[in-house]
Amino acid sequence: MSDKKITEVEKTGLSRRGFLGATAVTGATLAAGAATVGTSMMSRETLAATDKSALKAHVGPAELDEYYGVWSGGQSGEVRIVGLPSMRELMRIPVFNRCSATGWGHTNESKAILGKSAHLENGDTHHPQASMTDGRYDGRYAFIQDKANTRVARIRLDVMKCDKVTTIPHVQAIHGLHLQRVPSTKLVFACGEFIAPYPNDGKLIDKLDEAEHFTMYSALDAETMEVAWQVIVDGNLDNTSTCFSGKYAVATCYNSEMAFDLAGQMRNERDWLTIFNIPRIEEEVKAGRFITLADSKVPVLDGRKKNGKNTTFTRYVPVPKNPHGAHTSPDGKYFFANGKLSPTVTVIAIDRLDDLFNDKFADEREVVVAEPELGLGPLHTTFDGRGNAYSSLFIDSQVVKWNIEDAIRHYNGEDVNYIRQKVDVHYQPGHLKASLAETRDADGKWLVVLSKFSKDRFLPTGPLRAENDQLFDISGEEMKLVHDGPAFAEPHDIVIIRRDQIQTKRVWDRDDPFFAGALAQAKADGVNLESENKVIRDGNKVRVYMTSIAPAFGLSEFSVNEGDEVTVTVTNLDQIEDLSHGFCVVNHGVSMEISPRQTSSITFIASKPGSHYYYCTWFCHALHMEMAGRMLVRPKA
Ligand code: K7E
Ligand code: CUA
Ligand code: CA
């Protein structure tokens, strides 16, 4: 923390600690924090101290990383795979975006997965999570939400492709996402962030005060990806987390005011943490005690308080105003609600929640066991598995390491210092995540801090800059910065998985469900994809089947008529690992990936008479440039 920054904060007329306590704070305060970035630099001494850690983080040429990082890609709409500790980007997985390289969003396979939302070409991914069995990664799936278009998607980790996309009904903007960790990931939970009218058909648009407004917590079946149930809540839902028994889920609410303007959303001194009792919700659903809303069959429960009385399956625990991150310690003991506008993080004992739901407490706050003051703008918290928590301080541009049990002792009146270390990050950190911290295996080796501003850390790139994903060695007493990693818009959160916990396929299985549609069509057309190259006409629909073996497509030309709807299905017969081909038709906006043993298909209109080249886009062979052919389009008579 540099002197200049303190001065900047003091200019706003507020003391540095606890200054967001009693008065209504405007967005200008957060903006003031942002204006002070770029003032703290690492000293030479600090850099020297990191040398040993930097050596540990060095992954030399041809050496493999210890961990897979699953990175959200924010408003890019994608998910990225990054190796740790090298911080090398290994793969981009298109999900809600469009991808020029793989044809995601254009191929028939991806369109079938995107389903009825295939026409929406953007996304906003924040919170990746990976499936677990008994609180440990099982390598099956990753899940990601889309705030922009209210969706949840699943990614198969064996092929690192998205295989399901579900649009969540009745709500707007899925933000928080988490999943059941124990006994295994059966349900995925998703927070509808914004409070919206229901029904939202515009009939009350001129007198919206008369409309009922709410948002919902949704649970999806992890296998079918269908929405299993939804719970209407008081206030809104921001971030979510779950316990290690499969019983409780929590979500932060920053808009208990149910306001639509900035000042209104900061009116209350306290908002709350909403707690969901999953077995009790499932009991209600099983007993048929639910409603459905006009346009869907999803069971909906009303989890709102009625006349101050709680339901059997929801509780609202007051926490300081406008909380943000919701997290769980890997020992399964505590939930954490990060203060954001309050310098505190609220610690809730999970073993008190049974009593809370059985109405044993006079005050819901009795589940709170600590509320340490950590610094300005605590957004998120992660854990090292050794009893320490690490919280990001957005406004302070710092990470604070603190001890959970000491914070509890302090809350109980003991004179102990729970803060272990504060370190500057560059700059304005959002999420941070330690290796395996979402699981029982939390190993306290590495910490990634996703900073929102990079400013002077990289060569400037015009007004739009990279974010800065920083890697810290946290295996010792002190956090040590070892790497700055530029990232394009905008990683919000990550999970870090041990490499042995994910087994990927080297080549596709020929009967993989990812391209089941193309296999079924080929079968119906009597085409053997393993050996045949064929053009089948079906009215003005033309299906072109061809193989690819480096460096040639099975067909060097095919003919169609102007205006035909052409489907090209390419099967890559190469068995060699890493030997991907591509198929691109020049001047037609048609391009796709065909990896080893994969079948890919794409449909387009042959709208231009003439001779049009198609060629391979992946550099696959010394004669890759020659891997081309021609589509001959006869003009309409
Ligand atoms: Cu804090 Cu969307 Cu998790 Cu971003 S959210 S930082
Ligand atoms: Cu096939 Cu390049
Ligand atoms: Ca509020």
XYZ file of C-alpha atoms and ligand atoms in Angstrom:
646
model
C 0.000 0.000 0.000
C 1.691 3.208 -1.124
C 1.327 6.565 0.547
C -0.205 8.063 -2.559
C -3.095 5.640 -2.425
C -3.825 6.417 1.214
C -3.908 10.088 0.302
C -6.343 9.418 -2.501
C -8.675 7.532 -0.219
C -8.408 10.207 2.449
C -9.298 12.839 -0.121
C -12.732 11.317 -0.196
C -13.036 12.351 3.437
C -13.196 8.827 4.799
C -10.834 6.999 7.099
C -9.184 3.952 5.612
C -10.607 1.253 7.862
C -14.256 0.737 8.482
C -15.165 3.743 6.437
C -18.049 2.059 4.714
C -19.808 1.429 7.982
C -22.624 3.779 8.772
C -23.204 6.024 5.807
C -24.710 5.305 2.452
C -21.848 4.782 0.066
C -22.119 5.633 -3.553
C -20.467 3.944 -6.501
C -18.069 6.876 -6.473
C -16.239 5.283 -3.556
C -15.486 2.166 -5.535
C -14.484 4.351 -8.432
C -12.113 6.250 -6.140
C -10.439 2.937 -5.406
C -10.054 2.273 -9.092
C -8.506 5.675 -9.640
C -5.649 4.870 -7.285
C -4.296 1.843 -9.105
C -0.799 1.806 -10.376
C 0.881 3.332 -7.371
C 2.424 0.307 -5.704
C 5.389 -1.422 -7.273
C 7.357 -4.368 -5.975
C 10.663 -3.419 -4.412
C 13.903 -5.028 -5.551
C 14.093 -6.800 -2.173
C 10.656 -8.340 -2.608
C 11.595 -9.480 -6.083
C 14.763 -11.146 -4.776
C 12.743 -12.959 -2.137
C 10.492 -14.389 -4.806
C 13.375 -15.904 -6.780
C 13.128 -19.285 -5.077
C 9.389 -19.449 -5.589
C 9.792 -18.341 -9.195
C 12.146 -21.250 -9.745
C 9.494 -23.615 -8.371
C 6.925 -22.124 -10.732
C 9.201 -22.560 -13.733
C 7.950 -25.246 -16.048
C 10.598 -25.716 -18.697
C 10.099 -26.523 -22.359
C 8.487 -29.962 -22.749
C 7.800 -30.177 -19.005
C 4.200 -30.698 -17.990
C 2.239 -28.673 -15.484
C 1.001 -30.087 -12.178
C -2.508 -28.655 -12.438
C -5.240 -27.846 -14.890
C -6.796 -24.448 -14.270
C -10.335 -24.023 -15.575
C -10.699 -20.314 -16.259
C -13.852 -18.358 -16.959
C -13.510 -16.103 -19.973
C -15.989 -13.456 -18.798
C -17.629 -11.465 -21.561
C -15.654 -13.401 -24.180
C -18.260 -16.101 -23.460
C -15.684 -18.890 -23.437
C -13.822 -21.069 -20.925
C -10.044 -21.457 -20.959
C -7.730 -24.193 -19.788
C -4.505 -22.905 -18.279
C -1.627 -25.019 -16.977
C -0.318 -24.322 -13.481
C 2.163 -23.273 -12.301
C 3.388 -22.243 -15.773
C 0.235 -20.148 -16.406
C 0.443 -21.248 -20.044
C -2.901 -21.117 -21.848
C -3.488 -24.642 -23.167
C -6.924 -24.461 -24.728
C -9.942 -22.267 -25.293
C -13.310 -23.931 -25.054
C -15.965 -21.960 -26.904
C -19.273 -22.157 -25.051
C -21.576 -19.163 -25.476
C -19.413 -17.338 -28.041
C -18.653 -18.157 -31.660
C -15.315 -19.657 -32.644
C -13.694 -19.119 -36.022
C -11.215 -21.965 -35.514
C -13.489 -24.787 -34.377
C -16.707 -23.623 -36.007
C -18.480 -23.554 -32.641
C -21.865 -21.963 -33.207
C -21.736 -22.804 -36.915
C -21.373 -26.584 -37.055
C -24.482 -28.731 -36.820
C -23.061 -30.446 -33.721
C -22.609 -27.167 -31.824
C -25.953 -25.758 -32.990
C -27.703 -28.855 -31.669
C -25.995 -28.342 -28.287
C -26.761 -24.605 -28.175
C -30.352 -25.531 -29.017
C -32.954 -22.826 -28.882
C -30.435 -20.195 -27.775
C -28.152 -20.836 -30.777
C -29.116 -17.466 -32.239
C -27.547 -15.646 -29.259
C -23.916 -15.115 -30.132
C -22.485 -13.749 -26.892
C -22.094 -14.868 -23.320
C -20.659 -13.746 -20.000
C -19.011 -16.542 -18.049
C -18.023 -15.991 -14.412
C -18.046 -19.110 -12.283
C -16.621 -22.412 -13.478
C -16.965 -25.411 -11.179
C -15.967 -29.029 -11.770
C -17.914 -32.126 -10.802
C -16.959 -33.964 -7.616
C -17.448 -37.271 -5.899
C -17.134 -37.218 -2.118
C -15.806 -33.648 -2.233
C -13.010 -34.430 -4.695
C -12.746 -33.774 -8.420
C -13.929 -36.768 -10.429
C -12.872 -35.434 -13.855
C -16.283 -35.784 -15.495
C -17.590 -32.305 -16.116
C -17.067 -28.623 -15.676
C -20.050 -26.288 -15.460
C -20.269 -22.626 -16.375
C -23.011 -20.017 -16.254
C -23.885 -17.254 -18.691
C -24.898 -14.009 -17.067
C -25.587 -12.366 -20.444
C -28.254 -14.769 -21.672
C -29.329 -16.616 -18.496
C -27.860 -20.017 -19.307
C -25.869 -22.821 -17.704
C -23.580 -25.037 -19.771
C -21.703 -28.246 -19.171
C -18.250 -29.093 -20.495
C -17.047 -32.670 -20.879
C -13.575 -32.788 -19.415
C -12.584 -35.923 -21.382
C -12.719 -34.025 -24.683
C -12.872 -30.466 -23.323
C -15.956 -29.586 -25.331
C -19.265 -28.118 -24.254
C -21.974 -30.776 -24.541
C -25.099 -29.239 -22.964
C -26.608 -25.774 -22.711
C -29.735 -24.962 -20.716
C -31.618 -21.679 -20.597
C -32.991 -21.019 -17.113
C -36.649 -19.948 -17.186
C -38.331 -17.060 -15.343
C -35.146 -15.244 -14.288
C -32.668 -12.756 -15.708
C -28.868 -13.126 -15.647
C -27.405 -16.256 -14.056
C -24.490 -15.087 -11.941
C -23.481 -17.351 -9.038
C -22.952 -21.032 -9.810
C -21.932 -23.924 -7.607
C -22.690 -27.618 -7.246
C -23.249 -30.471 -4.839
C -19.894 -31.849 -3.723
C -21.108 -34.749 -1.591
C -21.912 -37.590 -2.123
C -21.442 -36.493 -5.729
C -22.456 -33.719 -8.091
C -26.119 -34.515 -8.711
C -27.290 -30.918 -8.687
C -25.841 -27.698 -10.061
C -27.074 -24.464 -8.468
C -27.538 -21.191 -10.310
C -28.395 -17.704 -9.028
C -30.735 -15.458 -10.990
C -29.166 -12.108 -10.156
C -31.710 -9.499 -11.157
C -35.153 -8.998 -9.714
C -37.699 -9.065 -12.526
C -41.469 -8.842 -12.811
C -43.531 -11.972 -13.237
C -45.155 -12.457 -15.642
C -42.748 -10.352 -17.676
C -45.029 -9.888 -20.665
C -45.009 -6.103 -20.745
C -48.692 -5.762 -19.838
C -47.813 -3.812 -16.701
C -44.912 -1.926 -18.267
C -46.446 1.471 -17.465
C -47.305 0.552 -13.870
C -44.540 -1.816 -12.875
C -45.036 -1.003 -9.168
C -48.131 -3.164 -9.355
C -46.243 -6.138 -10.774
C -44.884 -8.838 -8.514
C -41.076 -8.847 -8.649
C -38.685 -11.600 -7.601
C -35.795 -13.769 -8.630
C -35.079 -17.474 -8.099
C -32.447 -19.985 -7.079
C -32.390 -22.793 -9.641
C -31.113 -26.362 -9.394
C -30.188 -28.353 -12.500
C -29.804 -32.101 -12.736
C -26.094 -32.492 -13.565
C -26.697 -35.461 -15.881
C -29.712 -34.303 -17.883
C -29.021 -30.584 -17.405
C -32.740 -30.047 -16.998
C -33.941 -27.622 -14.345
C -34.972 -29.758 -11.347
C -36.577 -27.008 -9.270
C -36.571 -23.295 -8.571
C -37.019 -21.377 -5.326
C -38.392 -17.828 -5.264
C -36.440 -15.719 -2.758
C -36.637 -12.417 -0.989
C -34.111 -9.923 -2.359
C -31.710 -10.900 -5.110
C -29.011 -13.567 -5.514
C -25.374 -12.821 -6.260
C -22.840 -15.572 -5.514
C -23.411 -19.078 -4.192
C -21.572 -21.890 -2.467
C -22.366 -25.272 -0.933
C -21.345 -27.326 2.084
C -19.521 -30.664 2.149
C -22.521 -32.718 3.239
C -24.863 -32.121 0.328
C -27.345 -30.450 2.660
C -26.879 -26.685 2.519
C -26.349 -24.076 -0.149
C -25.941 -20.351 0.459
C -26.219 -17.252 -1.707
C -25.344 -13.646 -1.060
C -28.033 -11.002 -1.502
C -26.943 -7.395 -2.050
C -30.339 -6.058 -3.017
C -32.523 -6.797 -0.010
C -34.011 -3.388 -0.782
C -35.355 -4.780 -4.070
C -34.413 -1.433 -5.582
C -33.709 -0.648 -9.209
C -31.276 2.221 -8.687
C -27.776 2.399 -7.242
C -28.605 4.430 -4.131
C -31.619 2.287 -3.419
C -29.567 -0.899 -3.450
C -27.311 0.532 -0.739
C -30.026 1.858 1.555
C -30.044 -0.993 4.092
C -27.222 -1.295 6.611
C -27.442 -5.028 6.272
C -28.446 -7.330 3.468
C -28.293 -11.076 3.968
C -26.992 -14.513 3.170
C -29.812 -16.758 1.981
C -29.517 -20.369 3.150
C -31.201 -23.230 1.317
C -31.953 -26.569 2.968
C -31.660 -28.904 -0.014
C -33.237 -32.076 1.521
C -36.233 -30.029 2.699
C -36.634 -28.477 -0.755
C -36.552 -31.944 -2.295
C -39.140 -33.141 0.229
C -41.481 -30.350 -0.848
C -40.984 -31.194 -4.518
C -41.494 -34.912 -3.890
C -44.677 -34.263 -1.924
C -46.010 -32.160 -4.791
C -46.112 -28.993 -2.683
C -45.033 -26.692 -5.499
C -46.441 -24.476 -8.187
C -45.548 -24.195 -11.843
C -45.416 -20.979 -13.782
C -47.352 -20.652 -17.005
C -44.708 -21.456 -19.549
C -42.743 -24.281 -17.900
C -43.160 -27.523 -15.975
C -40.337 -26.794 -13.520
C -41.479 -27.150 -9.877
C -41.332 -23.739 -8.197
C -41.273 -23.250 -4.417
C -41.911 -19.954 -2.705
C -39.015 -19.441 -0.296
C -39.993 -15.922 0.744
C -40.840 -14.984 4.295
C -44.555 -14.478 4.799
C -45.500 -11.940 7.500
C -42.031 -12.315 8.988
C -42.353 -16.099 9.120
C -39.741 -18.345 7.534
C -40.454 -21.285 5.255
C -39.155 -24.689 6.321
C -36.444 -24.623 3.628
C -35.009 -21.067 3.523
C -33.371 -18.776 6.079
C -32.018 -15.246 5.731
C -28.997 -14.409 7.878
C -28.279 -10.665 8.060
C -24.742 -9.675 7.016
C -23.145 -6.251 6.449
C -24.409 -4.359 3.445
C -24.021 -5.508 -0.146
C -22.076 -8.748 0.362
C -20.484 -10.374 -2.677
C -18.468 -13.626 -2.614
C -19.931 -16.731 -0.971
C -17.384 -19.421 -0.114
C -16.875 -22.580 1.953
C -13.754 -23.698 3.792
C -12.426 -27.035 2.520
C -12.789 -28.577 6.005
C -16.530 -28.105 5.502
C -16.920 -26.122 8.716
C -17.702 -22.580 7.600
C -19.489 -20.446 5.053
C -18.019 -17.026 4.250
C -19.885 -13.946 3.043
C -17.549 -11.253 1.737
C -18.437 -7.702 2.739
C -17.641 -5.689 -0.422
C -18.989 -2.398 0.963
C -18.065 -3.477 4.489
C -14.410 -4.197 5.356
C -15.481 -7.494 6.896
C -15.998 -11.114 5.983
C -18.783 -12.875 7.884
C -18.008 -16.430 9.026
C -20.961 -18.779 9.573
C -20.667 -22.119 11.386
C -22.248 -24.810 9.229
C -22.772 -27.050 12.277
C -25.214 -24.451 13.649
C -27.464 -24.542 10.611
C -29.521 -27.557 11.710
C -30.466 -25.595 14.839
C -31.177 -22.508 12.746
C -33.617 -24.448 10.584
C -35.183 -26.024 13.684
C -35.779 -22.522 15.083
C -33.487 -22.991 18.088
C -32.116 -19.452 17.871
C -33.838 -16.211 18.832
C -31.648 -14.350 16.347
C -30.455 -15.653 12.984
C -27.112 -13.949 13.611
C -26.335 -16.655 16.197
C -24.878 -18.752 13.387
C -22.186 -16.077 12.895
C -18.945 -17.082 14.631
C -16.600 -14.379 13.327
C -16.638 -11.145 11.363
C -13.010 -10.097 10.955
C -12.102 -6.653 9.618
C -9.750 -7.263 6.739
C -9.473 -4.158 4.575
C -11.372 -2.319 1.894
C -13.599 -4.073 -0.582
C -13.328 -7.770 0.342
C -14.807 -9.537 -2.694
C -13.747 -13.173 -2.501
C -12.010 -15.688 -0.233
C -10.072 -18.879 -0.793
C -8.274 -21.399 1.451
C -4.989 -23.258 1.867
C -6.280 -26.271 3.795
C -4.089 -25.276 6.763
C -6.695 -23.101 8.477
C -5.895 -19.888 6.626
C -8.167 -17.854 4.418
C -7.077 -15.463 1.670
C -9.395 -12.588 0.814
C -9.143 -10.210 -2.112
C -9.418 -6.520 -1.218
C -10.651 -4.802 -4.348
C -10.270 -1.213 -3.189
C -6.983 -1.759 -1.346
C -5.544 -3.747 -4.293
C -4.318 -6.323 -1.826
C -4.713 -9.908 -0.766
C -4.975 -10.509 2.959
C -4.045 -13.852 4.490
C -5.854 -14.462 7.767
C -6.364 -17.289 10.209
C -9.923 -18.527 10.598
C -9.709 -19.917 14.154
C -7.927 -16.767 15.359
C -10.684 -14.640 13.829
C -13.223 -16.704 15.757
C -11.253 -16.253 19.000
C -11.111 -12.513 18.342
C -14.889 -12.430 17.785
C -15.245 -14.164 21.167
C -13.322 -11.329 22.811
C -9.793 -12.726 22.907
C -6.963 -10.364 22.089
C -5.471 -12.165 19.102
C -4.309 -10.918 15.729
C -5.860 -12.970 12.976
C -4.142 -11.128 10.090
C -1.091 -13.058 8.861
C 0.031 -11.024 5.857
C -1.086 -8.436 3.351
C 0.427 -8.310 -0.095
C -0.096 -5.837 -2.939
C -1.587 -7.165 -6.155
C -1.779 -5.398 -9.509
C -4.518 -4.220 -9.472
C -8.077 -4.390 -8.056
C -8.464 -8.140 -7.496
C -11.779 -9.946 -7.899
C -11.732 -13.688 -7.389
C -8.708 -15.519 -6.100
C -8.339 -19.260 -5.872
C -5.839 -21.599 -4.256
C -4.985 -24.991 -5.721
C -7.752 -27.556 -5.046
C -9.386 -25.088 -2.628
C -12.936 -26.041 -3.656
C -12.307 -29.620 -2.533
C -11.220 -31.697 0.458
C -7.806 -31.918 -1.225
C -6.973 -28.203 -0.762
C -3.163 -28.353 -0.770
C -2.122 -24.758 -0.146
C 0.552 -24.678 -2.845
C -0.490 -22.028 -5.355
C -2.771 -19.035 -5.308
C -4.075 -17.321 -8.440
C -5.350 -13.774 -8.056
C -7.470 -12.446 -10.898
C -6.779 -8.740 -11.024
C -9.135 -6.544 -12.995
C -6.595 -3.900 -13.996
C -3.087 -4.465 -15.368
C -2.227 -0.878 -16.157
C 1.584 -0.560 -16.086
C 2.362 -4.303 -15.801
C 2.420 -5.002 -19.537
C 3.159 -3.178 -22.780
C 0.202 -0.884 -23.415
C -2.281 -2.006 -26.056
C -4.344 1.110 -26.551
C -7.290 1.999 -24.357
C -8.333 -1.628 -23.834
C -5.896 -3.536 -21.639
C -5.391 -7.101 -20.541
C -6.440 -8.244 -17.086
C -3.641 -9.533 -14.870
C -3.808 -13.073 -13.476
C -1.134 -13.249 -10.802
C 0.364 -16.435 -9.400
C 1.561 -16.640 -5.796
C 3.490 -19.373 -4.069
C 1.622 -19.883 -0.775
C 3.368 -23.057 0.358
C 5.415 -21.193 2.971
C 4.587 -18.684 5.692
C 4.444 -15.833 3.206
C 2.666 -15.346 -0.084
C 5.209 -14.783 -2.841
C 4.378 -13.347 -6.250
C 5.957 -15.442 -8.997
C 4.123 -14.588 -12.208
C 2.073 -11.914 -13.960
C -0.200 -13.365 -16.626
C -2.067 -11.143 -19.072
C -5.556 -12.401 -19.899
C -8.166 -11.149 -22.321
C -11.602 -10.091 -21.086
C -12.256 -11.230 -18.412
C -11.505 -14.066 -16.041
C -13.761 -13.842 -12.988
C -13.136 -17.153 -11.313
C -11.218 -20.370 -11.783
C -10.897 -23.822 -10.327
C -7.556 -25.576 -10.048
C -7.556 -29.342 -10.544
C -4.673 -31.794 -10.096
C -3.604 -33.157 -13.461
C -4.202 -36.791 -12.490
C -7.837 -35.909 -11.721
C -8.628 -35.344 -15.410
C -8.161 -38.032 -18.061
C -8.570 -36.693 -21.566
C -9.040 -38.711 -24.731
C -6.178 -38.639 -27.231
C -8.442 -39.153 -30.242
C -12.230 -39.246 -30.536
C -14.187 -42.463 -30.110
C -15.931 -43.128 -33.381
C -19.308 -43.494 -31.673
C -18.960 -40.376 -29.515
C -22.349 -38.780 -28.744
C -20.856 -35.364 -29.585
C -21.441 -36.109 -33.283
C -24.297 -38.607 -32.914
C -26.516 -36.505 -35.212
C -24.077 -36.777 -38.112
C -23.624 -40.517 -37.514
C -27.388 -41.053 -37.560
C -27.804 -39.051 -40.783
C -24.969 -40.995 -42.453
C -26.580 -44.253 -41.403
C -29.919 -43.124 -42.827
C -28.120 -42.235 -46.065
C -26.382 -45.633 -46.108
C -22.931 -44.053 -46.048
C -19.972 -45.717 -44.346
C -18.054 -42.747 -42.939
C -14.918 -44.826 -42.472
C -14.386 -45.368 -46.178
C -16.959 -43.692 -48.401
C -17.015 -40.342 -50.151
C -20.455 -39.625 -51.532
C -22.795 -36.852 -52.597
C -26.461 -37.486 -51.858
C -29.192 -35.305 -53.301
C -32.483 -35.021 -51.469
C -34.607 -32.396 -53.280
C -32.653 -29.140 -52.991
C -30.757 -30.519 -50.017
C -27.358 -31.961 -50.814
C -25.349 -34.016 -48.345
C -21.657 -34.284 -49.108
C -19.749 -36.953 -47.204
C -15.995 -36.965 -47.344
C -13.058 -38.340 -45.442
C -9.842 -36.573 -44.610
C -6.391 -38.131 -44.358
C -3.402 -35.832 -44.433
C -2.887 -34.288 -46.888
C -6.122 -34.889 -48.830
C -9.867 -34.719 -48.559
C -11.690 -37.772 -49.914
C -13.285 -35.574 -52.608
C -11.265 -33.154 -54.715
C -14.487 -31.662 -56.028
C -18.248 -31.891 -55.779
C -21.075 -30.261 -57.728
C -24.248 -28.613 -56.489
C -26.841 -26.222 -57.900
C -27.183 -22.563 -57.022
C -29.505 -22.221 -54.031
C -28.971 -25.767 -52.738
C -28.761 -26.289 -49.012
C -25.430 -28.084 -48.684
C -24.365 -30.140 -45.676
C -20.716 -31.159 -45.688
C -19.801 -33.971 -43.298
C -16.096 -34.625 -42.918
C -14.660 -37.619 -41.085
C -11.029 -37.455 -40.064
C -9.589 -40.925 -40.583
C -6.195 -39.978 -39.203
C -5.501 -41.901 -36.028
C -2.434 -39.896 -35.124
C -2.646 -37.884 -31.921
C -2.786 -34.120 -32.503
C -3.445 -34.415 -36.248
C -6.461 -32.154 -36.658
C -7.791 -30.995 -40.000
C -10.077 -28.098 -40.743
C -12.643 -27.561 -43.489
C -13.212 -24.063 -44.825
C -15.178 -22.975 -47.909
C -13.747 -19.740 -49.272
C -16.139 -16.757 -49.305
C -18.927 -18.685 -47.583
C -18.281 -18.101 -43.871
C -17.929 -21.854 -43.449
C -15.164 -23.315 -41.288
C -14.810 -26.121 -38.762
C -12.418 -28.365 -36.863
C -12.131 -32.108 -37.495
C -9.805 -33.658 -34.925
C -8.477 -37.227 -35.119
C -11.333 -39.749 -35.538
C -13.939 -36.949 -35.350
C -16.900 -36.392 -37.642
C -17.960 -32.759 -38.107
C -20.730 -31.316 -40.215
C -21.813 -27.887 -41.330
C -24.766 -26.680 -43.402
C -24.864 -23.638 -45.677
C -26.519 -22.329 -48.823
C -24.582 -22.546 -52.095
C -25.688 -19.057 -53.045
C -22.947 -18.140 -55.521
C -22.590 -19.873 -58.905
C -19.031 -20.685 -59.869
C -16.037 -22.613 -58.640
C -15.249 -22.185 -54.938
C -12.287 -23.660 -53.166
C -12.483 -25.500 -49.905
C -9.279 -26.076 -47.967
C -7.868 -27.454 -44.742
C -7.263 -24.832 -42.038
C -5.105 -26.800 -39.573
C -1.506 -27.085 -40.717
C -1.457 -30.859 -40.809
C 1.243 -31.989 -43.237
C 4.054 -30.761 -45.475
C 1.418 -30.723 -48.223
C -1.175 -28.979 -46.054
C -1.394 -26.080 -48.523
C -2.336 -28.569 -51.217
C -5.118 -30.067 -49.071
C -7.949 -28.398 -50.968
C -10.781 -29.056 -53.387
C -13.507 -27.254 -55.318
C -17.225 -26.852 -54.871
C -18.715 -26.349 -58.331
C -21.985 -24.438 -58.214
C -24.103 -24.557 -61.395
C -26.171 -21.423 -61.984
C -29.952 -21.612 -61.860
C -31.327 -22.415 -65.311
Cu -16.880 -11.414 -8.021
Cu -19.148 -12.543 -11.189
Cu -17.725 -13.996 -9.018
Cu -16.526 -11.278 -10.904
S -18.000 -12.059 -9.599
S -15.108 -10.676 -9.422
Cu -5.360 -31.125 -43.283
Cu -4.163 -29.197 -43.141
Ca -28.096 -3.561 -0.288
